mmCIF file with all atom_site columns, C-alpha atoms in Angstrom:
data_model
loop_
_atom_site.group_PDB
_atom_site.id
_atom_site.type_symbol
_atom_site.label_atom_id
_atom_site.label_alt_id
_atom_site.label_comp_id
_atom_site.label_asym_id
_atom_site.label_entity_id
_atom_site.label_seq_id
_atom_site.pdbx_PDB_ins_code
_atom_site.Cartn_x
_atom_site.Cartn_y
_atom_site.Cartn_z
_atom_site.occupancy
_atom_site.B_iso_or_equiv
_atom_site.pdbx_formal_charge
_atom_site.auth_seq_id
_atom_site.auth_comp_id
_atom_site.auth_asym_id
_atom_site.auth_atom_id
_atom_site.pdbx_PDB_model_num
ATOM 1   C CA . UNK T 1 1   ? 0.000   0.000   0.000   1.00 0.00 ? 1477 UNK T CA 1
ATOM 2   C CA . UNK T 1 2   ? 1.937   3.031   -1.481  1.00 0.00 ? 1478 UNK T CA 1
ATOM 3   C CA . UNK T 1 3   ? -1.131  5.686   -0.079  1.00 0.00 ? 1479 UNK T CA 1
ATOM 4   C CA . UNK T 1 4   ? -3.325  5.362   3.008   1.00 0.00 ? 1480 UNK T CA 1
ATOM 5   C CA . UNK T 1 5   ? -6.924  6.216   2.965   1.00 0.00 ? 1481 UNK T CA 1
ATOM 6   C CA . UNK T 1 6   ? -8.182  9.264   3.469   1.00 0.00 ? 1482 UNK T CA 1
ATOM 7   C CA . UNK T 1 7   ? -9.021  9.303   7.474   1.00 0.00 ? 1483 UNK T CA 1
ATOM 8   C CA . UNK T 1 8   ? -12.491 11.408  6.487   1.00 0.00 ? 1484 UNK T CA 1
ATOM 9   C CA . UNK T 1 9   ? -14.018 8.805   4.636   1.00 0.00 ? 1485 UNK T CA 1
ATOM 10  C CA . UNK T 1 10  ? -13.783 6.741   7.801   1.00 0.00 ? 1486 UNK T CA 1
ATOM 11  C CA . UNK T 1 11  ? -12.216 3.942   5.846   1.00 0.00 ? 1487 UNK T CA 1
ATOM 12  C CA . UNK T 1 12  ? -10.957 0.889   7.449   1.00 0.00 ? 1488 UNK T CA 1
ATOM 13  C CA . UNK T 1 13  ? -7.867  -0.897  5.912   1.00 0.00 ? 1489 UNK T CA 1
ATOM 14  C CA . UNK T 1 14  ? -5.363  -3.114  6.465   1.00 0.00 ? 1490 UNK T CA 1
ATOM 15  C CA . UNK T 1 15  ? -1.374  -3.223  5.770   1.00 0.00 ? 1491 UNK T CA 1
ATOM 16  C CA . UNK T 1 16  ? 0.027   -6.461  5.100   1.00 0.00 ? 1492 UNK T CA 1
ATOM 17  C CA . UNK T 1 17  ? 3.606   -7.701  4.240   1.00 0.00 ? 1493 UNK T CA 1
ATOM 18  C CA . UNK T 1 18  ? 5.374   -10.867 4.099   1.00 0.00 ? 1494 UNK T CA 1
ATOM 19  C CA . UNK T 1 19  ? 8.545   -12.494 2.394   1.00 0.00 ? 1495 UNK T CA 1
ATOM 20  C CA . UNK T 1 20  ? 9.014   -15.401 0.339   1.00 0.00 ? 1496 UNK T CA 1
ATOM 21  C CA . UNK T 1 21  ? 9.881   -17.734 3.320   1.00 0.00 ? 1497 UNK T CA 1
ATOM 22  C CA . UNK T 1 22  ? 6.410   -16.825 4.609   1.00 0.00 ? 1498 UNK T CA 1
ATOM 23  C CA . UNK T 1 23  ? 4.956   -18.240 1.297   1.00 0.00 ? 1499 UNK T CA 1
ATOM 24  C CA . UNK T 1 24  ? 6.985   -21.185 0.841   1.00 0.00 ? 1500 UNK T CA 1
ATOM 25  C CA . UNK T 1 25  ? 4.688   -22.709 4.159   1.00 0.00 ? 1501 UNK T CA 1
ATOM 26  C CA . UNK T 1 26  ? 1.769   -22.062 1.942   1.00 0.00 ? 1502 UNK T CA 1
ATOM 27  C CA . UNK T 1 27  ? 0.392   -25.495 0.351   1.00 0.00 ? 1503 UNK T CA 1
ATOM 28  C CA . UNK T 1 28  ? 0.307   -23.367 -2.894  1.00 0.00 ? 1504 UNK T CA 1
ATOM 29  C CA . UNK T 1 29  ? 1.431   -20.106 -4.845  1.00 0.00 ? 1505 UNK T CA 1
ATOM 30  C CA . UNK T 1 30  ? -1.205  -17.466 -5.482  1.00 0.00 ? 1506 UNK T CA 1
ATOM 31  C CA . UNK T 1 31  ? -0.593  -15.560 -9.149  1.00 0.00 ? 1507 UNK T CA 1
ATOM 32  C CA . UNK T 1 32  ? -2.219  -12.460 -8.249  1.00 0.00 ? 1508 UNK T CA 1
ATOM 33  C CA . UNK T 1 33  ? 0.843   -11.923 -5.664  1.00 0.00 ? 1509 UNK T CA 1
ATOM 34  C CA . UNK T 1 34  ? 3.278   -11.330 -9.264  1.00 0.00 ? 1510 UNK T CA 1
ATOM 35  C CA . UNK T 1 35  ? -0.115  -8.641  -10.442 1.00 0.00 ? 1511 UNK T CA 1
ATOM 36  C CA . UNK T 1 36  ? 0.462   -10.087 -13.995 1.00 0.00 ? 1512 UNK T CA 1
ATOM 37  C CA . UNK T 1 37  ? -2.437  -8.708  -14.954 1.00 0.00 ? 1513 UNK T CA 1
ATOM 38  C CA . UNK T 1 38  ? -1.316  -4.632  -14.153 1.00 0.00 ? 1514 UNK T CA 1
ATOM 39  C CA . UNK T 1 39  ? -4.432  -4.087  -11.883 1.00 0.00 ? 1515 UNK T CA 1
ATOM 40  C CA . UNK T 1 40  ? -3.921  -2.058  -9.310  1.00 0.00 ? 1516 UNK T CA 1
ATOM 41  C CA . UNK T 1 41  ? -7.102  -2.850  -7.569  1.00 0.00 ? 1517 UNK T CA 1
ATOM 42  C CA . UNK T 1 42  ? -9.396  -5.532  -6.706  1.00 0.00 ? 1518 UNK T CA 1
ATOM 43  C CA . UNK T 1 43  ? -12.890 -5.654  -6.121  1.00 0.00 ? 1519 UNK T CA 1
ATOM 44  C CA . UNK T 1 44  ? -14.886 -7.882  -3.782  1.00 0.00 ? 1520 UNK T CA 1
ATOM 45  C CA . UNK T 1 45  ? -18.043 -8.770  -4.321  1.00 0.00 ? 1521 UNK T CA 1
ATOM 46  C CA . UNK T 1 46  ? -20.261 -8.114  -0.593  1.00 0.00 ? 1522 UNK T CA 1
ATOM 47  C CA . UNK T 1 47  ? -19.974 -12.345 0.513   1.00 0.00 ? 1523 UNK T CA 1
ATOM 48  C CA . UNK T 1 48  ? -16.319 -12.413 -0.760  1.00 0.00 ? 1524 UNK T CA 1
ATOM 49  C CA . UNK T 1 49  ? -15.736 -9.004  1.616   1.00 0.00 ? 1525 UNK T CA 1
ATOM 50  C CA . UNK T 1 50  ? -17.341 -9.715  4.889   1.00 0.00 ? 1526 UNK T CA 1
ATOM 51  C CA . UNK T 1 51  ? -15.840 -13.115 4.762   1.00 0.00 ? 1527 UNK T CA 1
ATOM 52  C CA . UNK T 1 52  ? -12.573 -10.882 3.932   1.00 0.00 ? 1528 UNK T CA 1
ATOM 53  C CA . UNK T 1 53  ? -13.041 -8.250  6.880   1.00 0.00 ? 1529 UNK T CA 1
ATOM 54  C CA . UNK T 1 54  ? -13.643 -11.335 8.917   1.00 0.00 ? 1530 UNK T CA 1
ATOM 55  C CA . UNK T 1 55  ? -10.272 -13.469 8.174   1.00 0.00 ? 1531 UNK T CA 1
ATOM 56  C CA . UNK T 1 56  ? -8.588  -10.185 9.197   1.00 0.00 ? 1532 UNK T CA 1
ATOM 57  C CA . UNK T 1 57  ? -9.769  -9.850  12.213  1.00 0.00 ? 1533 UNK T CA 1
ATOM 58  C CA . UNK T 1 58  ? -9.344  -13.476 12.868  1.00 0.00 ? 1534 UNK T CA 1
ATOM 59  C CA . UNK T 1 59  ? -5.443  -12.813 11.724  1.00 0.00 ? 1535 UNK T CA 1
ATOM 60  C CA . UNK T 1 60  ? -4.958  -9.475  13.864  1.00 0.00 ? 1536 UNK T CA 1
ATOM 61  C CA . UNK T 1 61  ? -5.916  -11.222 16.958  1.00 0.00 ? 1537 UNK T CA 1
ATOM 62  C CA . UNK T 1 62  ? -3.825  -14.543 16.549  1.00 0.00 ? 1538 UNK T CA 1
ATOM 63  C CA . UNK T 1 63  ? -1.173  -12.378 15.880  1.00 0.00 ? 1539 UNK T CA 1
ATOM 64  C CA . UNK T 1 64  ? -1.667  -10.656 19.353  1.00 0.00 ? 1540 UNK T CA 1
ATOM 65  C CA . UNK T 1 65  ? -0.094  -13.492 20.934  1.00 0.00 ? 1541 UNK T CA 1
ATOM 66  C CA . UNK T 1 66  ? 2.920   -15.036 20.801  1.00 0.00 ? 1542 UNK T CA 1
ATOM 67  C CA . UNK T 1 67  ? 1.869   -18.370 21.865  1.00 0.00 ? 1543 UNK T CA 1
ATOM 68  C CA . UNK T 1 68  ? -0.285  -18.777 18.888  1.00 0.00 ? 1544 UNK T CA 1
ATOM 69  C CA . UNK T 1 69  ? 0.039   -22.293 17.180  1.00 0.00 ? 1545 UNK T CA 1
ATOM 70  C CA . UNK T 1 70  ? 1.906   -21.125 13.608  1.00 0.00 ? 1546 UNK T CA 1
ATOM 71  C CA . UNK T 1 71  ? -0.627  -23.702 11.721  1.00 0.00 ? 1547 UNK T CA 1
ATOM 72  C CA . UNK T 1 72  ? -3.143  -21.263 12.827  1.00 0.00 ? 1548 UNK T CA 1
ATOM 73  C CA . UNK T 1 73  ? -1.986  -18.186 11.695  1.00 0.00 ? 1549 UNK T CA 1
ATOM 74  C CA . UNK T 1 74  ? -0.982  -20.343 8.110   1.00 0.00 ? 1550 UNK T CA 1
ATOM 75  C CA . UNK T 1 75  ? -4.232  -21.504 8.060   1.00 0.00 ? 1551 UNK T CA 1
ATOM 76  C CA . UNK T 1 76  ? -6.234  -17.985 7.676   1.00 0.00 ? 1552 UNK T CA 1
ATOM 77  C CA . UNK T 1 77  ? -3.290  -16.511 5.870   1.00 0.00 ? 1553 UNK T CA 1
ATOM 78  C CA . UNK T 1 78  ? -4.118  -19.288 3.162   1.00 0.00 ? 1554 UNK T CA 1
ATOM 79  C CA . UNK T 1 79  ? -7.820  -18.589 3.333   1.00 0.00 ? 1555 UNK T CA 1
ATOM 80  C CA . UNK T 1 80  ? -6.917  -14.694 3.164   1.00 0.00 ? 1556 UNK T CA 1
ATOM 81  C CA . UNK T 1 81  ? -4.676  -14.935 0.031   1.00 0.00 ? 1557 UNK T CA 1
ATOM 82  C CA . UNK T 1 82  ? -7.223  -17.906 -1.622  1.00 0.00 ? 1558 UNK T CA 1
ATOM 83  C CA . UNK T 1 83  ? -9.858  -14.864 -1.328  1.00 0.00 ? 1559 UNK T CA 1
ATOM 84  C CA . UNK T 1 84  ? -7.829  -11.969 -2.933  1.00 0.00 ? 1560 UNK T CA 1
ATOM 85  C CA . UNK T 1 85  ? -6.466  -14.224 -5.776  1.00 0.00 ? 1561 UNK T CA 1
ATOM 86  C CA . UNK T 1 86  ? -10.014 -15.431 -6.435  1.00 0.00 ? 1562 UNK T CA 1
ATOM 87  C CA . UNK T 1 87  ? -10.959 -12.432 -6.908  1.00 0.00 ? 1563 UNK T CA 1
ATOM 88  C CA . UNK T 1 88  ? -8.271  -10.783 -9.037  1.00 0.00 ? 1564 UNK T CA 1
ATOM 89  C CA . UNK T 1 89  ? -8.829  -13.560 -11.618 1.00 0.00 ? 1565 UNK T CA 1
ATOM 90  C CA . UNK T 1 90  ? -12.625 -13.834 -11.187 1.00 0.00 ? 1566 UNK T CA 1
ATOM 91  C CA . UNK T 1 91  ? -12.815 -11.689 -14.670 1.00 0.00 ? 1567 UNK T CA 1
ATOM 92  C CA . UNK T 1 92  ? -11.259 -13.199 -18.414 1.00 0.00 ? 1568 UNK T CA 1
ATOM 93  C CA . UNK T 1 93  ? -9.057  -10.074 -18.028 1.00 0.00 ? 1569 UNK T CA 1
ATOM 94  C CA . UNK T 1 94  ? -5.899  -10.168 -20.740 1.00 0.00 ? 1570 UNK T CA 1
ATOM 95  C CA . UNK T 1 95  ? -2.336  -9.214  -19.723 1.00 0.00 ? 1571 UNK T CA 1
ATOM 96  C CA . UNK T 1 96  ? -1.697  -5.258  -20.475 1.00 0.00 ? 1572 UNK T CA 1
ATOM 97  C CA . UNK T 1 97  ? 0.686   -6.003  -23.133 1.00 0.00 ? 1573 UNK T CA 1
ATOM 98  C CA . UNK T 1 98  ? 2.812   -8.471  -25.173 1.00 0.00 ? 1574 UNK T CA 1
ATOM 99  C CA . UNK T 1 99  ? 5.656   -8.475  -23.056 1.00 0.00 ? 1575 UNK T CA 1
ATOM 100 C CA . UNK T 1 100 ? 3.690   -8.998  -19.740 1.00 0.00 ? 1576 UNK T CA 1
ATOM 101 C CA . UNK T 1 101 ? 1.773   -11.627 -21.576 1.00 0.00 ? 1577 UNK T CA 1
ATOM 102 C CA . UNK T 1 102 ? 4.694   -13.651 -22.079 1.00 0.00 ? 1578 UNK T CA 1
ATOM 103 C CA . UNK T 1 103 ? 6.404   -13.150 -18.364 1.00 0.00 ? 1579 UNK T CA 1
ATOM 104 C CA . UNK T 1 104 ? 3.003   -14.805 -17.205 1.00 0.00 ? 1580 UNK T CA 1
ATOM 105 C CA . UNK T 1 105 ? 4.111   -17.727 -20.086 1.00 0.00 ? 1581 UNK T CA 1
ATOM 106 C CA . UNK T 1 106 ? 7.142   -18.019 -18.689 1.00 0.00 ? 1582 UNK T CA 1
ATOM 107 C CA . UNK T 1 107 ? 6.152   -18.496 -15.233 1.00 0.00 ? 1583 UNK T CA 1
ATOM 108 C CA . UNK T 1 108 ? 3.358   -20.721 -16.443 1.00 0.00 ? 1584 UNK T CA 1
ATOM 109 C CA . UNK T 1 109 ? 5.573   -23.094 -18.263 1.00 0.00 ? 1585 UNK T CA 1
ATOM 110 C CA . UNK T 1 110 ? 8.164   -23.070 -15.280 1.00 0.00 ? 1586 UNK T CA 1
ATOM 111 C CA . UNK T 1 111 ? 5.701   -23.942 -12.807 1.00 0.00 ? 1587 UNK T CA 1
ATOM 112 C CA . UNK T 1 112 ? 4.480   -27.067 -14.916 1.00 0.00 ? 1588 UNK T CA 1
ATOM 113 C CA . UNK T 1 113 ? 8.171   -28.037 -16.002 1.00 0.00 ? 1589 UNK T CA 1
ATOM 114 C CA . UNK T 1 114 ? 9.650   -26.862 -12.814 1.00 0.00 ? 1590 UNK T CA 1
ATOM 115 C CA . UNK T 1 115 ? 11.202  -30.507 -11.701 1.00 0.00 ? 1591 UNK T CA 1
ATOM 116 C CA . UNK T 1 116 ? 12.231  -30.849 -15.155 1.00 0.00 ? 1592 UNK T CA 1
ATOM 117 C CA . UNK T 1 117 ? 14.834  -28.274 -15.464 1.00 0.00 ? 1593 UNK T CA 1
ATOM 118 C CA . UNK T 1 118 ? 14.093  -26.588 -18.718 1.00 0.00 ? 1594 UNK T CA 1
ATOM 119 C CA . UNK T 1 119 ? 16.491  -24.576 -19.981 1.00 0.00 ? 1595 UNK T CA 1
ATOM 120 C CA . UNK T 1 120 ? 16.343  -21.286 -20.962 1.00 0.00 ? 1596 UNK T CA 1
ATOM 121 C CA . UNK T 1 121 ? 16.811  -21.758 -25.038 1.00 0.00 ? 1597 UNK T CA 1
ATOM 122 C CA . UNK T 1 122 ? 13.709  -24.755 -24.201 1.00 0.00 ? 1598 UNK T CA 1
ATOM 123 C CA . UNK T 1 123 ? 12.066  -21.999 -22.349 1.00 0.00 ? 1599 UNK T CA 1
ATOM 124 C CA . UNK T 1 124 ? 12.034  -19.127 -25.129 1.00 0.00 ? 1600 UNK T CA 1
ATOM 125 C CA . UNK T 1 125 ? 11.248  -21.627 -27.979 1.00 0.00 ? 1601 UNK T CA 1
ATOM 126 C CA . UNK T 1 126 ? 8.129   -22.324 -25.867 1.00 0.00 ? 1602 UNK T CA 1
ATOM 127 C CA . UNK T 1 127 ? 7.196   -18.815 -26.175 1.00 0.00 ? 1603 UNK T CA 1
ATOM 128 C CA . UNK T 1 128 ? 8.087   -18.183 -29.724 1.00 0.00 ? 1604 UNK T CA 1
ATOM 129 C CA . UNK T 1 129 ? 10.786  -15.469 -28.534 1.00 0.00 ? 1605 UNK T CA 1
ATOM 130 C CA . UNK T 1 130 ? 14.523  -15.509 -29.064 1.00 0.00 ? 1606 UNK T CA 1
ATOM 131 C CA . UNK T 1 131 ? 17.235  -15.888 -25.103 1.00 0.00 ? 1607 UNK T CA 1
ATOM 132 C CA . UNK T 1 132 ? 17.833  -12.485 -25.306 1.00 0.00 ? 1608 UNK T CA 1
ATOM 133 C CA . UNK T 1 133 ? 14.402  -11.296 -24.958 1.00 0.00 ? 1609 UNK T CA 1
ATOM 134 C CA . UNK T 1 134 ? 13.331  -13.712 -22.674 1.00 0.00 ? 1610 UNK T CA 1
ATOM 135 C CA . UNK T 1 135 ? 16.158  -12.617 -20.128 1.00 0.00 ? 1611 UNK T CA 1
ATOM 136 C CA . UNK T 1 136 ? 15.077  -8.774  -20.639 1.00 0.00 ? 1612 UNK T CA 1
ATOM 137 C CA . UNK T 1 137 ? 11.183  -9.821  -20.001 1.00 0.00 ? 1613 UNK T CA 1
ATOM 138 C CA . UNK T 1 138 ? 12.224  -11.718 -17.085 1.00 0.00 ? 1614 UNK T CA 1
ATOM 139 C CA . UNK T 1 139 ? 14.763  -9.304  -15.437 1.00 0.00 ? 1615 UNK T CA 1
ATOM 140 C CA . UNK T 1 140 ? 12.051  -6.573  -16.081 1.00 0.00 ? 1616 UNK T CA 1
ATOM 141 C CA . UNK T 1 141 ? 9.373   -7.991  -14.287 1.00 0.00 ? 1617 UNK T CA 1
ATOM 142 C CA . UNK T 1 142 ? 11.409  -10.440 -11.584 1.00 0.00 ? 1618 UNK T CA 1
ATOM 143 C CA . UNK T 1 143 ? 14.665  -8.554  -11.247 1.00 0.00 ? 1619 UNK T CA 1
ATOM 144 C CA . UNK T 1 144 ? 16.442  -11.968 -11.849 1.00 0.00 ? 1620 UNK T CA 1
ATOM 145 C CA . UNK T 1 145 ? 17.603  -13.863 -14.553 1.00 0.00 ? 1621 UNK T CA 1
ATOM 146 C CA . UNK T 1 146 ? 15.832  -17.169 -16.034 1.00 0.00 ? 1622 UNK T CA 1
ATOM 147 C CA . UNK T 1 147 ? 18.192  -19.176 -14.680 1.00 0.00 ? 1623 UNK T CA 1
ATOM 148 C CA . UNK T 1 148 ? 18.259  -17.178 -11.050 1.00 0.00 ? 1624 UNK T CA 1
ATOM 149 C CA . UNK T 1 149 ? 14.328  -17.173 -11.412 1.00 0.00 ? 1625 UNK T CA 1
ATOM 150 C CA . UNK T 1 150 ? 14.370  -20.896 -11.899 1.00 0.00 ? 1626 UNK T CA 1
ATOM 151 C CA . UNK T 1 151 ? 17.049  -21.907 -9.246  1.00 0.00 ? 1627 UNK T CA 1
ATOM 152 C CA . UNK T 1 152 ? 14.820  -19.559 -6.566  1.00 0.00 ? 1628 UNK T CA 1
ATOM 153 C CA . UNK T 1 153 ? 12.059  -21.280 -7.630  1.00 0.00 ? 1629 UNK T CA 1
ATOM 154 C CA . UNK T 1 154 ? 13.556  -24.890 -7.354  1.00 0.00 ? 1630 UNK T CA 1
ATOM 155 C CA . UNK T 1 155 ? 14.680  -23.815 -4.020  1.00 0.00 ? 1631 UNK T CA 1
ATOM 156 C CA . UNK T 1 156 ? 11.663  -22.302 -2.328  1.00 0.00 ? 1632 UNK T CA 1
ATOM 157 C CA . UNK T 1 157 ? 9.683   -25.708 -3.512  1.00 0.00 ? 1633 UNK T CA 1
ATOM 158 C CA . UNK T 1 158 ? 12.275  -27.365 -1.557  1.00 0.00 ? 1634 UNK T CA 1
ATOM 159 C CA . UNK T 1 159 ? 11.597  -24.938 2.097   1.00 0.00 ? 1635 UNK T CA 1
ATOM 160 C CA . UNK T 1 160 ? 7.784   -25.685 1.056   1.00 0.00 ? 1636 UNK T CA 1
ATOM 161 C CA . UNK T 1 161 ? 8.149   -29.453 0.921   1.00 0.00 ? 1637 UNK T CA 1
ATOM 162 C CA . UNK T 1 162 ? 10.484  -29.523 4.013   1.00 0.00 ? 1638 UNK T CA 1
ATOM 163 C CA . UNK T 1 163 ? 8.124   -27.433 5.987   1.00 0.00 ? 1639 UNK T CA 1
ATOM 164 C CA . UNK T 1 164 ? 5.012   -30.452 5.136   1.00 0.00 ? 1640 UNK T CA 1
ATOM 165 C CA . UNK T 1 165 ? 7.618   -33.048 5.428   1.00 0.00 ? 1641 UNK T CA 1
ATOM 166 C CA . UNK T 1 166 ? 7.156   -34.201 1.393   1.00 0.00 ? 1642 UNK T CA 1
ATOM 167 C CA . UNK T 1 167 ? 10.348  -36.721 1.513   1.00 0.00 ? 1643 UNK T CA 1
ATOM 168 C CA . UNK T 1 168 ? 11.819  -39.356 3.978   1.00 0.00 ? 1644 UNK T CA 1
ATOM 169 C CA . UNK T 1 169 ? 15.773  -38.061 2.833   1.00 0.00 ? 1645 UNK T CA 1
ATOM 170 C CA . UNK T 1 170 ? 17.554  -35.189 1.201   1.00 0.00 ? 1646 UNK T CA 1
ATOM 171 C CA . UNK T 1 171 ? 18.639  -37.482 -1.572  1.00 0.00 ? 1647 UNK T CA 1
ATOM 172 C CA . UNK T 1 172 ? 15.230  -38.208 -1.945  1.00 0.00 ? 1648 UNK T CA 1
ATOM 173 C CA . UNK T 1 173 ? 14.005  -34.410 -1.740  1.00 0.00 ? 1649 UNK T CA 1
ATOM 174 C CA . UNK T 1 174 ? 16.872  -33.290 -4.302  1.00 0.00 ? 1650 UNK T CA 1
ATOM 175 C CA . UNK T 1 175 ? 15.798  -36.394 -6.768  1.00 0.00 ? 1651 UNK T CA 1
ATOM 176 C CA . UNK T 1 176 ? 12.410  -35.155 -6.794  1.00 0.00 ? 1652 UNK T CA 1
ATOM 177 C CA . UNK T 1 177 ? 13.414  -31.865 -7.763  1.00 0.00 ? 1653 UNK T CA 1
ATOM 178 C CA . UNK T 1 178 ? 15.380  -33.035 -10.543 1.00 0.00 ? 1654 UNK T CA 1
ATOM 179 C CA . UNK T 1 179 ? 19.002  -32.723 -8.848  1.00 0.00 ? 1655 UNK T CA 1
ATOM 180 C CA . UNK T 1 180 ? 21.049  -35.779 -10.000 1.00 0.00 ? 1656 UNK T CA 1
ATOM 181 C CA . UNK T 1 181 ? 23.654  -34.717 -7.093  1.00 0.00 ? 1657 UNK T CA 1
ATOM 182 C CA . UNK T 1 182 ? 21.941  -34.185 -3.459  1.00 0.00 ? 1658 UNK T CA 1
ATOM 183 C CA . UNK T 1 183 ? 25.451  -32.526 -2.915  1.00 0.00 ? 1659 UNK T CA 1
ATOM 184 C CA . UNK T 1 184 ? 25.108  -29.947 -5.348  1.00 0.00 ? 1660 UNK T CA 1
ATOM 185 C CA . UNK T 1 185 ? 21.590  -29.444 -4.190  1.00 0.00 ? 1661 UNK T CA 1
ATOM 186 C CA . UNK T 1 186 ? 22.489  -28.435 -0.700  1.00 0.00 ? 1662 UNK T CA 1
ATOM 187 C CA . UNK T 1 187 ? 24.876  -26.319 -2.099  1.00 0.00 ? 1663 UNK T CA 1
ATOM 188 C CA . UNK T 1 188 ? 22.448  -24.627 -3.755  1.00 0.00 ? 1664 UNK T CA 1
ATOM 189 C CA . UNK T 1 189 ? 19.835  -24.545 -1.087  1.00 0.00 ? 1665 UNK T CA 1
ATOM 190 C CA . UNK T 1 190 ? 22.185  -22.817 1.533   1.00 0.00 ? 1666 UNK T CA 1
ATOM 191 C CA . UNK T 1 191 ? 23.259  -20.205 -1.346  1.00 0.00 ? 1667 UNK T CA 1
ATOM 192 C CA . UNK T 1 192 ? 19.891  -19.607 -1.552  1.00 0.00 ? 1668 UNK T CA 1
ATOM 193 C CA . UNK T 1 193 ? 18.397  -19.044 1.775   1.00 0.00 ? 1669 UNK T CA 1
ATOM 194 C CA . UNK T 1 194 ? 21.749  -18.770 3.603   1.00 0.00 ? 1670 UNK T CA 1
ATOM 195 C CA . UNK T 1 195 ? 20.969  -21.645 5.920   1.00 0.00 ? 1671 UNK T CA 1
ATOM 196 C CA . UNK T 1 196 ? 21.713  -25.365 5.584   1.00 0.00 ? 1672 UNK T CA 1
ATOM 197 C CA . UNK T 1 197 ? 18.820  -27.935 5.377   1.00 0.00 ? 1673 UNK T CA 1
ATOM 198 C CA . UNK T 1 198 ? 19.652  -29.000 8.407   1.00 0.00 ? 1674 UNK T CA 1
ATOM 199 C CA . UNK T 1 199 ? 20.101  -25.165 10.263  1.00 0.00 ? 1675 UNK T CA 1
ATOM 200 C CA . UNK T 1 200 ? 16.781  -24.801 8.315   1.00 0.00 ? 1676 UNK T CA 1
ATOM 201 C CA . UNK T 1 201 ? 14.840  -27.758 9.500   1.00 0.00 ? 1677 UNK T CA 1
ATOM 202 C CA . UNK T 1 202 ? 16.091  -26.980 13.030  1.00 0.00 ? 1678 UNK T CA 1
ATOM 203 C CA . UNK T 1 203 ? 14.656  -23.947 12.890  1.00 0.00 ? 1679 UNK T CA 1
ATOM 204 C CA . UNK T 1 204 ? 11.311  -25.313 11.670  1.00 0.00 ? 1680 UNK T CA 1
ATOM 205 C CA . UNK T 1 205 ? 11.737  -27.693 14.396  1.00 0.00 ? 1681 UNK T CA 1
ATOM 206 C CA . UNK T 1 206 ? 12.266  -24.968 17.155  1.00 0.00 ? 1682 UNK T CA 1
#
């Protein structure tokens, strides 16, 4: 929220904020968080906003205690972020332009190749464009590169499947995300996030 509400309307609103190791506890992503479709604002219909209002206040006092079970707090955020991305997307709106359109591609055909490893020439013949552009559409919209896109990617699937407990081994986590070398993979990870899997499930632990 870049401008708060004008205090003589009366308006209530809320701030929120949260980083990507927030969302990698989330069972799922939730588009509308990247605004690929350049709106700026979201309407609710009345149902969709009392049950809104109401998950807020639910939020605001869990939050109000520090002994609050985490799974709670996940729980509601969930429902919160299920209800604002329902809504962005509840109209057969069309990207603002070409180049947005094919960010939203991209990110489309990594999240349904993502294990797989495409590369970035597979990538941008997918998407009828030539490396170079891809990596300007990309860095435009992500700030990263493909291949730093990808790898960030790779690696907050891997806090989100730690966090439900999705694998009985490392090896097995980094074979299911397409790493041939569990080595290399924790490499990776702590580049990442700047903790070891094991500094990282101890703190999941604690």
């Amino acid at each position: 929220m870049h401008e708060l509400p004008d205090p003589q309307h009366g308006s209530d609103y809320f701030k929120i904020g949260f980083d990507e190791s927030c969302l990698s506890l989330l069972p799922k992503q939730y588009p509308f968080l990247v605004n690929p479709l350049n709106t700026q604002k979201v309407t609710f219909r009345p149902s969709a906003a009392a049950r809104l209002k109401s998950v807020f206040g639910i939020l605001l006092e869990l939050l109000s205690s520090m002994n609050t079970d985490p799974e709670l707090i996940l729980t509601y955020l969930n429902s919160l972020l299920t209800e604002v991305n329902s809504a962005y997307f509840i109209a057969d709106r069309m990207p603002a332009d070409e180049k947005l359109s094919k960010y939203i591609g991209f990110k489309v055909f990594v999240e349904n190749n993502l294990t797989g490893h495409p590369t970035i020439r597979e990538i941008a013949g997918e998407l009828a464009i030539n490396t170079n552009s891809l990596y300007n559409i990309v860095k435009q919209y992500s700030g990263l590169s493909p291949k730093e896109f990808i790898i960030k990617r790779l690696i907050l699937e891997a806090c989100r499947r730690l966090y439900y407990g999705e694998h009985s081994s490392i090896k097995e986590l980094a074979f299911e995300l397409g790493f041939n070398d569990p080595e290399y993979f924790s490499r990776l990870f702590k580049k990442v996030t700047g903790k070891t899997i094991a500094r990282f499930f101890h703190d999941l632990s604690g």
